[in-house]
CSV table of C-alpha atoms and ligand atoms in Angstrom, one decimal:
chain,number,residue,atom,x,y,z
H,1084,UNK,CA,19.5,-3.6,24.8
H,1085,UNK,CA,19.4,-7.1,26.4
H,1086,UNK,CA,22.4,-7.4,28.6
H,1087,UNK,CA,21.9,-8.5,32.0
H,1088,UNK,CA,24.3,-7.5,35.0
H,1089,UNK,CA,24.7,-9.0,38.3
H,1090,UNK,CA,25.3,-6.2,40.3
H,1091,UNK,CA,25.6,-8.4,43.6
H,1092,UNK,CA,26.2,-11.9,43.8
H,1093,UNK,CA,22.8,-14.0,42.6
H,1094,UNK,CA,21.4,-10.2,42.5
H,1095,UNK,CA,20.8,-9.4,38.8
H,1096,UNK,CA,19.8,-6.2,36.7
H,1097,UNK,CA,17.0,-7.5,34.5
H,1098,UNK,CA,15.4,-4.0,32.9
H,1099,UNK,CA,15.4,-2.5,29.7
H,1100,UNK,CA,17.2,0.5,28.3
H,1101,UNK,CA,14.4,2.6,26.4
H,1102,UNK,CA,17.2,4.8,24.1
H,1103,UNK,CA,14.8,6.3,22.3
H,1104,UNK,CA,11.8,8.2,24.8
H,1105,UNK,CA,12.1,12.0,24.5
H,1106,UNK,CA,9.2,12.9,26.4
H,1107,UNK,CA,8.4,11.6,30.1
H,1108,UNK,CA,4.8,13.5,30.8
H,1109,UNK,CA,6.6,17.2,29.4
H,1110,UNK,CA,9.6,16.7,30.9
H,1111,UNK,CA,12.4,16.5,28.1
H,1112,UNK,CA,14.2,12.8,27.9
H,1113,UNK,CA,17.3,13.7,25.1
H,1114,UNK,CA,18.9,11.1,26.5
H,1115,UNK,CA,16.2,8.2,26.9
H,1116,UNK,CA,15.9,6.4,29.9
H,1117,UNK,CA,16.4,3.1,31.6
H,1118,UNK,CA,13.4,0.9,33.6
H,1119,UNK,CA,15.5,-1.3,36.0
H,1120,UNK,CA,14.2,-4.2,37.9
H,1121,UNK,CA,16.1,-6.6,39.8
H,1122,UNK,CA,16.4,-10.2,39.8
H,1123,UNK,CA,17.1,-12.0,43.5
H,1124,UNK,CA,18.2,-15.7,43.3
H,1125,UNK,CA,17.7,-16.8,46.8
H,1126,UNK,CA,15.4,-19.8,48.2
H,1127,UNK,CA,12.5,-17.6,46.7
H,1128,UNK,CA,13.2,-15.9,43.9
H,1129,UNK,CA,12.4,-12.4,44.0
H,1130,UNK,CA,11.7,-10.3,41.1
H,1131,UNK,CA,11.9,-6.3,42.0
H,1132,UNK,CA,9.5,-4.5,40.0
H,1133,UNK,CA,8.8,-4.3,36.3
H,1134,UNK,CA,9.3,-2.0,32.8
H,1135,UNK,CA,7.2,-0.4,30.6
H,1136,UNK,CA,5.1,-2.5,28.5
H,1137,UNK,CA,6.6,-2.1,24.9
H,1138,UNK,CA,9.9,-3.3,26.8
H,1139,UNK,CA,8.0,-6.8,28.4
H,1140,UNK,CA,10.1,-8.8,26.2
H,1141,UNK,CA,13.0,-7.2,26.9
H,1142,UNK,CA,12.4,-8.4,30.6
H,1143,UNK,CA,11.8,-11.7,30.1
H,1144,UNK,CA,14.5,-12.2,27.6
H,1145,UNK,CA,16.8,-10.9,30.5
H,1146,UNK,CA,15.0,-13.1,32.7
H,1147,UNK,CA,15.3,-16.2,30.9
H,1148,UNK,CA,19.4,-15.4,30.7
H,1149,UNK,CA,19.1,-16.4,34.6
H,1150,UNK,CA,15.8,-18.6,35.6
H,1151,UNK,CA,12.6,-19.7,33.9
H,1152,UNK,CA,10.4,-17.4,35.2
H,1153,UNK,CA,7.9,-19.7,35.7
H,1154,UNK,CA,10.5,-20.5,38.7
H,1155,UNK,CA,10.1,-16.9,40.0
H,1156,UNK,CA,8.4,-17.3,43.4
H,1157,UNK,CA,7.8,-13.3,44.8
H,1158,UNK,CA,7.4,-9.9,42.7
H,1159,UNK,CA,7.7,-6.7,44.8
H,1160,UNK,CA,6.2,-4.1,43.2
H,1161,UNK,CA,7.8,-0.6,44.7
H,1162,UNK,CA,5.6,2.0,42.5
H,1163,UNK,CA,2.9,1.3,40.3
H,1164,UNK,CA,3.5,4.4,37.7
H,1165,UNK,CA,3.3,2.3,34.1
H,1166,UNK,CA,7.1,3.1,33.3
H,1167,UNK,CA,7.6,0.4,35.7
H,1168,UNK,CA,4.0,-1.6,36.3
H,1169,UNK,CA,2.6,-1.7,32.3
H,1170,UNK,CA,4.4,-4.6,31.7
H,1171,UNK,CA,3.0,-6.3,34.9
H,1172,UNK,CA,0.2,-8.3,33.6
H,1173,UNK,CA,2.3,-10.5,31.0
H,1174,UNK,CA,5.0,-10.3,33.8
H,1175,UNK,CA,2.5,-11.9,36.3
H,1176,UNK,CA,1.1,-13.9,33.4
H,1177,UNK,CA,4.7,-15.6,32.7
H,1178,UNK,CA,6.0,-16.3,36.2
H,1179,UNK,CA,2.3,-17.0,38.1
H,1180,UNK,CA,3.7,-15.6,41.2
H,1181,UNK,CA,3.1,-17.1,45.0
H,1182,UNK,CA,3.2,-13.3,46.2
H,1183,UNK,CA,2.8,-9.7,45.1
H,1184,UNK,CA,4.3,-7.6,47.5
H,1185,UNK,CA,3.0,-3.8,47.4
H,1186,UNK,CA,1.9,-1.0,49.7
H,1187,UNK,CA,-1.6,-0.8,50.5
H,1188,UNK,CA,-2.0,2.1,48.0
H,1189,UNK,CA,0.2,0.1,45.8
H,1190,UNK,CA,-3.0,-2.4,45.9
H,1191,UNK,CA,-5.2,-0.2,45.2
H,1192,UNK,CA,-3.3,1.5,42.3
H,1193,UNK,CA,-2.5,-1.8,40.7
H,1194,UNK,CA,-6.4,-2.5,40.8
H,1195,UNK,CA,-7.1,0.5,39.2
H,1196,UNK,CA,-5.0,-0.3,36.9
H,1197,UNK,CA,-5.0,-3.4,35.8
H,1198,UNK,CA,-8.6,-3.9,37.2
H,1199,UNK,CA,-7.0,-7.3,38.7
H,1200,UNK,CA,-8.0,-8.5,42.1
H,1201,UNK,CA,-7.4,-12.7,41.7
H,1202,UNK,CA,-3.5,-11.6,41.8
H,1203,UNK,CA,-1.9,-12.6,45.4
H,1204,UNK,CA,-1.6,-8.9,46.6
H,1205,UNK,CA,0.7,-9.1,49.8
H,1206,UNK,CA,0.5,-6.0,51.6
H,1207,UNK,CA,3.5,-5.0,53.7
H,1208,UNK,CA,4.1,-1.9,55.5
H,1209,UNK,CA,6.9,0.5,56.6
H,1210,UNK,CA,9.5,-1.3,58.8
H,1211,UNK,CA,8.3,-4.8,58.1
H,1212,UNK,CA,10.9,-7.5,56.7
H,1213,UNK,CA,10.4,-11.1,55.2
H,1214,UNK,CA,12.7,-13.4,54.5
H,1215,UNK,CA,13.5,-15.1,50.9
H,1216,UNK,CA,16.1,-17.4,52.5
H,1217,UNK,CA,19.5,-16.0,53.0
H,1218,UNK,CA,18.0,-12.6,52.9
H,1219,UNK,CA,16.0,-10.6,54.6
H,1220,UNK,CA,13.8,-7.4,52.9
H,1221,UNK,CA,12.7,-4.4,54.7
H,1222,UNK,CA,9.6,-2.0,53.2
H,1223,UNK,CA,9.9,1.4,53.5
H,1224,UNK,CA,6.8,3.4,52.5
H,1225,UNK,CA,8.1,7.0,50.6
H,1226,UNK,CA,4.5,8.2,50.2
H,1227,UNK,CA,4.5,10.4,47.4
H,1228,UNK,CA,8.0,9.4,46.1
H,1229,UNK,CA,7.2,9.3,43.6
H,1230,UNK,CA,3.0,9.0,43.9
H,1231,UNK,CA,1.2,7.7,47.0
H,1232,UNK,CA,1.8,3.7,46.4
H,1233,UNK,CA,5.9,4.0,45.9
H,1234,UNK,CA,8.0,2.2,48.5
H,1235,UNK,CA,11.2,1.3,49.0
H,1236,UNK,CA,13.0,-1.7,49.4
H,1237,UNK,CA,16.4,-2.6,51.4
H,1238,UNK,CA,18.0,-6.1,51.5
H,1239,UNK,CA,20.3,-6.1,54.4
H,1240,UNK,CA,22.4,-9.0,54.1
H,1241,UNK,CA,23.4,-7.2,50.8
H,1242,UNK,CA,23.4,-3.5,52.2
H,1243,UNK,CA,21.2,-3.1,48.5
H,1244,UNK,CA,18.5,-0.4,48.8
H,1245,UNK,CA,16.2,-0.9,45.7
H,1246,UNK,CA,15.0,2.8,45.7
H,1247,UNK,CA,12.2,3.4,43.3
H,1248,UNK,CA,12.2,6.1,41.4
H,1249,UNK,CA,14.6,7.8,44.2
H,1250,UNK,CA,17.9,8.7,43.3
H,1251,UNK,CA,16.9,8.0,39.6
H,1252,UNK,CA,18.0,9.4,36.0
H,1253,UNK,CA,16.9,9.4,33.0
H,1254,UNK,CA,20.0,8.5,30.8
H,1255,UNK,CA,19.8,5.8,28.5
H,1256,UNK,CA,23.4,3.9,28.6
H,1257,UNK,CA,25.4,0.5,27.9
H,1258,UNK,CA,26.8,1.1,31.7
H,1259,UNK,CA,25.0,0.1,34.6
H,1260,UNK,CA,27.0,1.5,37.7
H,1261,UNK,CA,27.7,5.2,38.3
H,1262,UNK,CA,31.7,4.6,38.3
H,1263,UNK,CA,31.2,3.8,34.6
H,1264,UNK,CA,30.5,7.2,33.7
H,1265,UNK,CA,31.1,10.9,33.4
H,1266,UNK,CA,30.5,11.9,37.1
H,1267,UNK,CA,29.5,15.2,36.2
H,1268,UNK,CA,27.0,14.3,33.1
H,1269,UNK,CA,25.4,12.0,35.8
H,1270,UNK,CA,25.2,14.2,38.7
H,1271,UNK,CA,23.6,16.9,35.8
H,1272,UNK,CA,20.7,14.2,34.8
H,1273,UNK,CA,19.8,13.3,38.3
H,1274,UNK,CA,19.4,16.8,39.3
H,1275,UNK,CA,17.4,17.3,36.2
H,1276,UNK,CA,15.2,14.6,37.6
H,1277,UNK,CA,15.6,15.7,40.7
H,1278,UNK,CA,14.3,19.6,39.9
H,1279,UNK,CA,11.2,18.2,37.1
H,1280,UNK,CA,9.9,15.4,39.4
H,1281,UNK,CA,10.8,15.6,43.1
H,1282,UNK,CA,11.1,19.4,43.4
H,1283,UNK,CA,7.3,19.5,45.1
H,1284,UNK,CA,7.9,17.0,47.8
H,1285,UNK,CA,11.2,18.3,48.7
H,1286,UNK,CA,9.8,18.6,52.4
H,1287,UNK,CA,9.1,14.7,52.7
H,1288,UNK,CA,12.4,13.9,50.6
H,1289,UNK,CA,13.8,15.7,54.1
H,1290,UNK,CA,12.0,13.7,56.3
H,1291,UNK,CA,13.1,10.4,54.2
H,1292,UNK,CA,16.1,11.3,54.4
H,1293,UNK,CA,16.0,11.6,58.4
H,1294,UNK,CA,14.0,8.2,58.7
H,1295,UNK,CA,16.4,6.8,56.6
H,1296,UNK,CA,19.5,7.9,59.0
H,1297,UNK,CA,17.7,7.2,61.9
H,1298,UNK,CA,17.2,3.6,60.6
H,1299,UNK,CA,20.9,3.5,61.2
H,1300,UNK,CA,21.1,1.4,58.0
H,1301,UNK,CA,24.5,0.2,55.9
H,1302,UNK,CA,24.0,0.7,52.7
H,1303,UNK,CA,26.9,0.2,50.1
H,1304,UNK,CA,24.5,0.5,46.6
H,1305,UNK,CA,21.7,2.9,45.7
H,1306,UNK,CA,19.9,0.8,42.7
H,1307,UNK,CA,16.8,2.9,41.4
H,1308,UNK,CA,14.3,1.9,39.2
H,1309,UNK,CA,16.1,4.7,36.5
H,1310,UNK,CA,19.6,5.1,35.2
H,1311,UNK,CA,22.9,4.4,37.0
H,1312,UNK,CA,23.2,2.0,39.9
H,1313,UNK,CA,25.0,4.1,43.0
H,1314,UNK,CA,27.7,1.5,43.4
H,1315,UNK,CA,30.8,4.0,44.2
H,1316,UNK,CA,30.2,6.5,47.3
H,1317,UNK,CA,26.4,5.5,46.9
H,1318,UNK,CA,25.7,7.8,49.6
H,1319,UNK,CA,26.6,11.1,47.5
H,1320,UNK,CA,23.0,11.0,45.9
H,1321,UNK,CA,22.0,10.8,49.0
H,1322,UNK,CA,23.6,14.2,50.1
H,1323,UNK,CA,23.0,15.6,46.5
H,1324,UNK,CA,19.2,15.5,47.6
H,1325,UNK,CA,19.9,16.6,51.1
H,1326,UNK,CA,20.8,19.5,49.4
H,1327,UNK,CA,18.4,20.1,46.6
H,1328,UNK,CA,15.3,19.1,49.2
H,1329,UNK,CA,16.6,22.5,51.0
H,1330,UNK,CA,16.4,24.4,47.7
H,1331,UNK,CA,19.1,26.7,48.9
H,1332,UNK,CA,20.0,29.0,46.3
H,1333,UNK,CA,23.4,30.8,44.7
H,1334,UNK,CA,23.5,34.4,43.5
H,1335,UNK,CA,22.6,33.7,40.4
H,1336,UNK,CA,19.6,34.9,38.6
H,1337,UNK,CA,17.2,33.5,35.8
H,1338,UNK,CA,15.4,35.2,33.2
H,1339,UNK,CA,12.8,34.0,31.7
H,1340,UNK,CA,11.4,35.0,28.0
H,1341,UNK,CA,9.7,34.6,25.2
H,1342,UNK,CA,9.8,37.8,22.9
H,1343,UNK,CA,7.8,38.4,19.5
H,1344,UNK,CA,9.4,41.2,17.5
H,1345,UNK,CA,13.2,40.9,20.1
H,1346,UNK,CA,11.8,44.0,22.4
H,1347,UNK,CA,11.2,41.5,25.0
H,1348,UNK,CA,14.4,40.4,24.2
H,1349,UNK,CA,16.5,43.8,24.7
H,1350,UNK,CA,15.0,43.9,27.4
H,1351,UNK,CA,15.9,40.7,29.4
H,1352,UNK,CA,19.2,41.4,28.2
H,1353,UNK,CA,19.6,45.1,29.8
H,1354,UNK,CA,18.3,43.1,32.8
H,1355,UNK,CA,20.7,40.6,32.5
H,1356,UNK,CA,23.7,43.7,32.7
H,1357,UNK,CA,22.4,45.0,35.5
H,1358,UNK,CA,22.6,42.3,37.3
H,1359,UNK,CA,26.0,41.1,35.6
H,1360,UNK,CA,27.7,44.5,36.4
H,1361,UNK,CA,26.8,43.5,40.1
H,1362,UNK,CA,28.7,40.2,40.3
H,1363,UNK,CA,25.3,37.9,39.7
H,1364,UNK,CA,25.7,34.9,37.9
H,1365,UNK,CA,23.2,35.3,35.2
H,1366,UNK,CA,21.3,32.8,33.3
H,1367,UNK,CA,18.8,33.7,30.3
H,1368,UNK,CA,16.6,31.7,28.8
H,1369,UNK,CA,14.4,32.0,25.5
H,1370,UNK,CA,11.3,29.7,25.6
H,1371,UNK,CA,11.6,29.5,21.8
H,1372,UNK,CA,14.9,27.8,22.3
H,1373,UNK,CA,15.0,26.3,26.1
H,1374,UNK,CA,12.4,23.4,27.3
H,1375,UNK,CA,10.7,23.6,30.2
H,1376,UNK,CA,11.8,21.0,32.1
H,1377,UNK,CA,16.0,22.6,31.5
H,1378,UNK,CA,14.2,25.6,32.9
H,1379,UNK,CA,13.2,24.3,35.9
H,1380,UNK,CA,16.8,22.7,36.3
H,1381,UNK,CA,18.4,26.1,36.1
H,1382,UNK,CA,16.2,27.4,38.7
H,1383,UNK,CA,16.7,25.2,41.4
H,1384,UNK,CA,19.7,27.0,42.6
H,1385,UNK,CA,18.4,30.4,41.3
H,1386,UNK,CA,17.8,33.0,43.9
H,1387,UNK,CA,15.8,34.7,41.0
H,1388,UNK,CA,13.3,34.0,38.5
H,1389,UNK,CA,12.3,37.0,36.5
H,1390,UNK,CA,9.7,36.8,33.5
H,1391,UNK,CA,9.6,38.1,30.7
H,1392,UNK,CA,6.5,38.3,27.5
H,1393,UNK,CA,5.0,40.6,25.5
H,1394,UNK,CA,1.7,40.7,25.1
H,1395,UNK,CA,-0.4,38.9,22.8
H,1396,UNK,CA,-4.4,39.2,22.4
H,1397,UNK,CA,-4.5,40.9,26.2
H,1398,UNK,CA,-2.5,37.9,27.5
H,1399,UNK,CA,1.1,36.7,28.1
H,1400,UNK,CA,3.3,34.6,24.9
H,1401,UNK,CA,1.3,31.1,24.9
H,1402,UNK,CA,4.9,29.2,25.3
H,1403,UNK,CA,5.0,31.4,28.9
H,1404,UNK,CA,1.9,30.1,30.0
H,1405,UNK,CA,3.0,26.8,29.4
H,1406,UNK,CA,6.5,27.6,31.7
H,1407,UNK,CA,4.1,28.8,34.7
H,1408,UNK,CA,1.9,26.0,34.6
H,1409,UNK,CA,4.4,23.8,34.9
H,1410,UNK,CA,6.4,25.8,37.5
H,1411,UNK,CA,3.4,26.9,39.8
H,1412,UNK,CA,3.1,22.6,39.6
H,1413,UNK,CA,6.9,21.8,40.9
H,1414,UNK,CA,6.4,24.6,43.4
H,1415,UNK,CA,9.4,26.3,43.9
H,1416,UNK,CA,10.4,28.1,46.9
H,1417,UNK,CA,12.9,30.8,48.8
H,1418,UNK,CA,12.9,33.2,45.3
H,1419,UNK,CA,12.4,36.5,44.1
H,1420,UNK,CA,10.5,37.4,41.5
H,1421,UNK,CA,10.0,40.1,39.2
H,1422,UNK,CA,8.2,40.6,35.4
H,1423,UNK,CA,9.0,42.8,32.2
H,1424,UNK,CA,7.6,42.6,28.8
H,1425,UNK,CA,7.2,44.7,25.8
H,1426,UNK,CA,3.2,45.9,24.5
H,1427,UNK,CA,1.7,47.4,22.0
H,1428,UNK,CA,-1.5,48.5,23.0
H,1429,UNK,CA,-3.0,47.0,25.7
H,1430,UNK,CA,-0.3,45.5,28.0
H,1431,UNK,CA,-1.5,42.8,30.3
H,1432,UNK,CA,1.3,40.4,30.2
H,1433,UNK,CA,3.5,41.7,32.7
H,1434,UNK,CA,0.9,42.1,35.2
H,1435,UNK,CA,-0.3,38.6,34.4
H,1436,UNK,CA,3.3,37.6,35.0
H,1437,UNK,CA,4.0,39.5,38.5
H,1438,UNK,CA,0.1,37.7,39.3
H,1439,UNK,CA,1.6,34.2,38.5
H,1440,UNK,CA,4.9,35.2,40.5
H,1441,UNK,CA,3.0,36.5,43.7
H,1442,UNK,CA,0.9,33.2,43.7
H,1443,UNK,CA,4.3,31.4,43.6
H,1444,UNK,CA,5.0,33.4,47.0
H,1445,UNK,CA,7.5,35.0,45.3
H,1446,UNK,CA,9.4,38.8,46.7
H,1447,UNK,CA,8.5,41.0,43.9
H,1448,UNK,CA,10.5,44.1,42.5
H,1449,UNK,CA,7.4,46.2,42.2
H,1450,UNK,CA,4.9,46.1,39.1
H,1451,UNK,CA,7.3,45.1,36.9
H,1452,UNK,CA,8.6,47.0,33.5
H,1453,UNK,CA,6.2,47.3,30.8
H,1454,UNK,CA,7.5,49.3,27.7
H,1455,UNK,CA,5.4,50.4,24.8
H,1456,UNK,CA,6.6,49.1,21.2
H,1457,UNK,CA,10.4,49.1,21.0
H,1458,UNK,CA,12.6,50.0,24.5
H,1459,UNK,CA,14.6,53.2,23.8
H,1460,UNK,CA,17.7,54.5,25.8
H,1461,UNK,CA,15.3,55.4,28.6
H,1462,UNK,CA,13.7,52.0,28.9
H,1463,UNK,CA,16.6,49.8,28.6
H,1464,UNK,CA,18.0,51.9,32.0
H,1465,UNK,CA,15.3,51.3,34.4
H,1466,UNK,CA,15.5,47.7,32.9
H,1467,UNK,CA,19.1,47.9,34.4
H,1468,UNK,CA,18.2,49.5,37.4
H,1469,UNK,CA,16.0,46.8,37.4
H,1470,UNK,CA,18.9,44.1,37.3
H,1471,UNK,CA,20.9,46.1,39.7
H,1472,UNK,CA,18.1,46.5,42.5
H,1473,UNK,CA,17.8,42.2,42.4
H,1474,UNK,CA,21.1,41.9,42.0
H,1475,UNK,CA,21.8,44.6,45.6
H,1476,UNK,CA,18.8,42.3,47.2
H,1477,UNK,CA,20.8,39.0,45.9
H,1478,UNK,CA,23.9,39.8,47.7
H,1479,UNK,CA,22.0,40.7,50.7
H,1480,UNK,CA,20.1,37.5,51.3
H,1481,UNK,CA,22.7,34.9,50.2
H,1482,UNK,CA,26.2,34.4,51.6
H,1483,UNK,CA,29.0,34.0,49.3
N,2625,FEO,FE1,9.5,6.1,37.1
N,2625,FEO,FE2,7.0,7.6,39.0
N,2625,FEO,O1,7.7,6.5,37.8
């Protein structure tokens, strides 16, 4: 995919569309991704950030569509993650730029990197601007948005904020701009992306988001380093994260299993009625079937997350452990919790689970359910009960 955009006058999209990546470090890609970097004609040239390195020709050949890049005078590099910095040595290699703009931790990471230091690092800080000619580009750091180096950049002559990996998706499409697509298969990738890779620093995505207002800035496009460009009502991402930052939550429920001989299983679904009967949105989940990172997307609007795994060799299903790793990592917040699972002898999983669920700072329902073998009449009930209790709690802490 070689097709270059200008999405502003003399401003051109110059990344590459990777249709192919399924995984992005055990978060699930089923549509691929895109690594976009921009391409400023102006009295210096400005390149804005880079692609992955299989995808280095890719770049250039989009480059070449609109300059030599020998001719390419500044590169601004926003976040040194490799999806967007691997291709950066042949990248500086090709266009031997004056400047490499970069956060101070940007320095440092691109040294550890690349192990580089005759490059022409150009440090720049938060509210400092240069000029490239007619324009004029203002640094914002977003420390930990995505890792400790990322910054933004806004260009204010073209009310352009080039945000990173902020406001990103992973999508692999022909279309570059968000008024191209299904709004609602968009707005369902970026809070995908949102819920696996922002979720933990939702408090400084809060405080960006107040800096950014208080900077009393236009801004008319939203262009991330992945997926769509924010070209119509850019500013609706904008609120989308105002919104998932709070991790406010519906009355809606999530169970979580994995189940060896469907005990487990009978279980979560007696859950599920109890809670169902009481007018809670229910979501259930079967690790078998269900990737982690889809999980995590379902439970950023859960009030709920309740667990569910037999036990196996004195310990929870290993496909669980997996899920709790990864969601003790994206630390989510404002949920109850509660654990059920099916034994045979021994029984640790369920308190393993209401363990992993009280480290989470999560309300528990008590000790959880733990039923011997196969669940009869008797042990489906208090598995409703169980439902119904959440569900009564559910009600009383979230508004309609
Ligand atoms: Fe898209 Fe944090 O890299």
């Amino acid at each position: 995919m070689r097709t270059v955009v200008e999405i502003k006058k003399g401003v051109h999209w110059v990344g590459a569309v990777d249709w192919h990546v399924r995984d992005f470090h055990g978060y699930s890609v089923d549509k691929g991704s895109t690594y976009n970097s921009y391409l400023v004609m102006d009295d210096k040239v400005t390149l804005f950030d880079a692609v992955k390195k299989p995808f280095k020709s890719d770049m250039l050949h989009n480059i070449y569509k609109v300059i030599d890049p020998g001719k390419i005078d500044y590169l601004v590099v926003n976040h040194v993650e490799p999806d967007h910095s691997g291709s950066i040595p042949e990248i500086i290699e090709a266009i031997k730029p004056e400047k490499v703009f970069c956060s101070s931790r940007g320095k440092k990471a691109l040294l550890d990197h690349y192990h580089r230091d005759d490059w022409p690092y150009e440090i720049v800080e938060s509210g400092q601007e240069i000029s490239i000619g007619k324009r004029t580009i203002t640094f914002l750091e977003t420390r930990m948005l995505h890792w400790p180096d990322s910054m933004f950049s806004y260009i204010k002559e073209e009310s352009l904020l080039i945000s990173s990996d902020a406001f990103g998706q992973h999508w692999a499409t022909s279309e570059r701009f968000n008024d191209q697509v299904d709004s609602s298969e968009l707005m369902a990738h970026a809070v995908k992306y949102y819920a696996n890779i922002l979720l933990p620093y939702s408090g400084l995505v809060q405080k960006l988001i107040a800096e950014v207002k208080k900077m009393n800035i236009k801004i008319d496009m939203i262009a991330p380093d992945h997926g769509l460009i924010w070209r119509e009502d850019p500013l609706q991402i904008v609120e989308a994260y105002d919104k998932w930052s709070k991790q406010g939550c519906k009355r809606k429920a999530l169970i979580i299993y994995d189940t060896m001989w469907h005990s487990t299983e009978m279980m979560a679904k007696a859950i599920a009625d109890g809670l169902i009967e009481s007018g809670i949105s229910v979501k259930l989940m079967n690790l078998a079937c269900d990737h982690r990172s889809d999980v995590i997307t379902e439970m950023i609007d859960s009030k709920a997350v309740i667990l569910g795994s037999p036990t196996l060799n004195n310990g929870m299903l290993p496909r669980m452990a997996d899920m709790l790793c990864y969601m003790k990592g994206l630390r989510p917040i404002n949920k109850f919790g509660a654990a059920f699972g099916s034994y045979g002898w021994s029984g640790e999983a369920v308190k393993q689970l209401a363990k992993s669920l009280e480290e989470m700072k999560m309300k528990l329902f008590g000790a959880g359910i733990n039923l011997q073998f196969v669940p009869n009449h008797e042990g489906l009930k208090k598995c409703v009960d169980l439902g119904r209790e959440i569900a009564a709690a559910i009600k009383d802490s979230v508004p309609v």
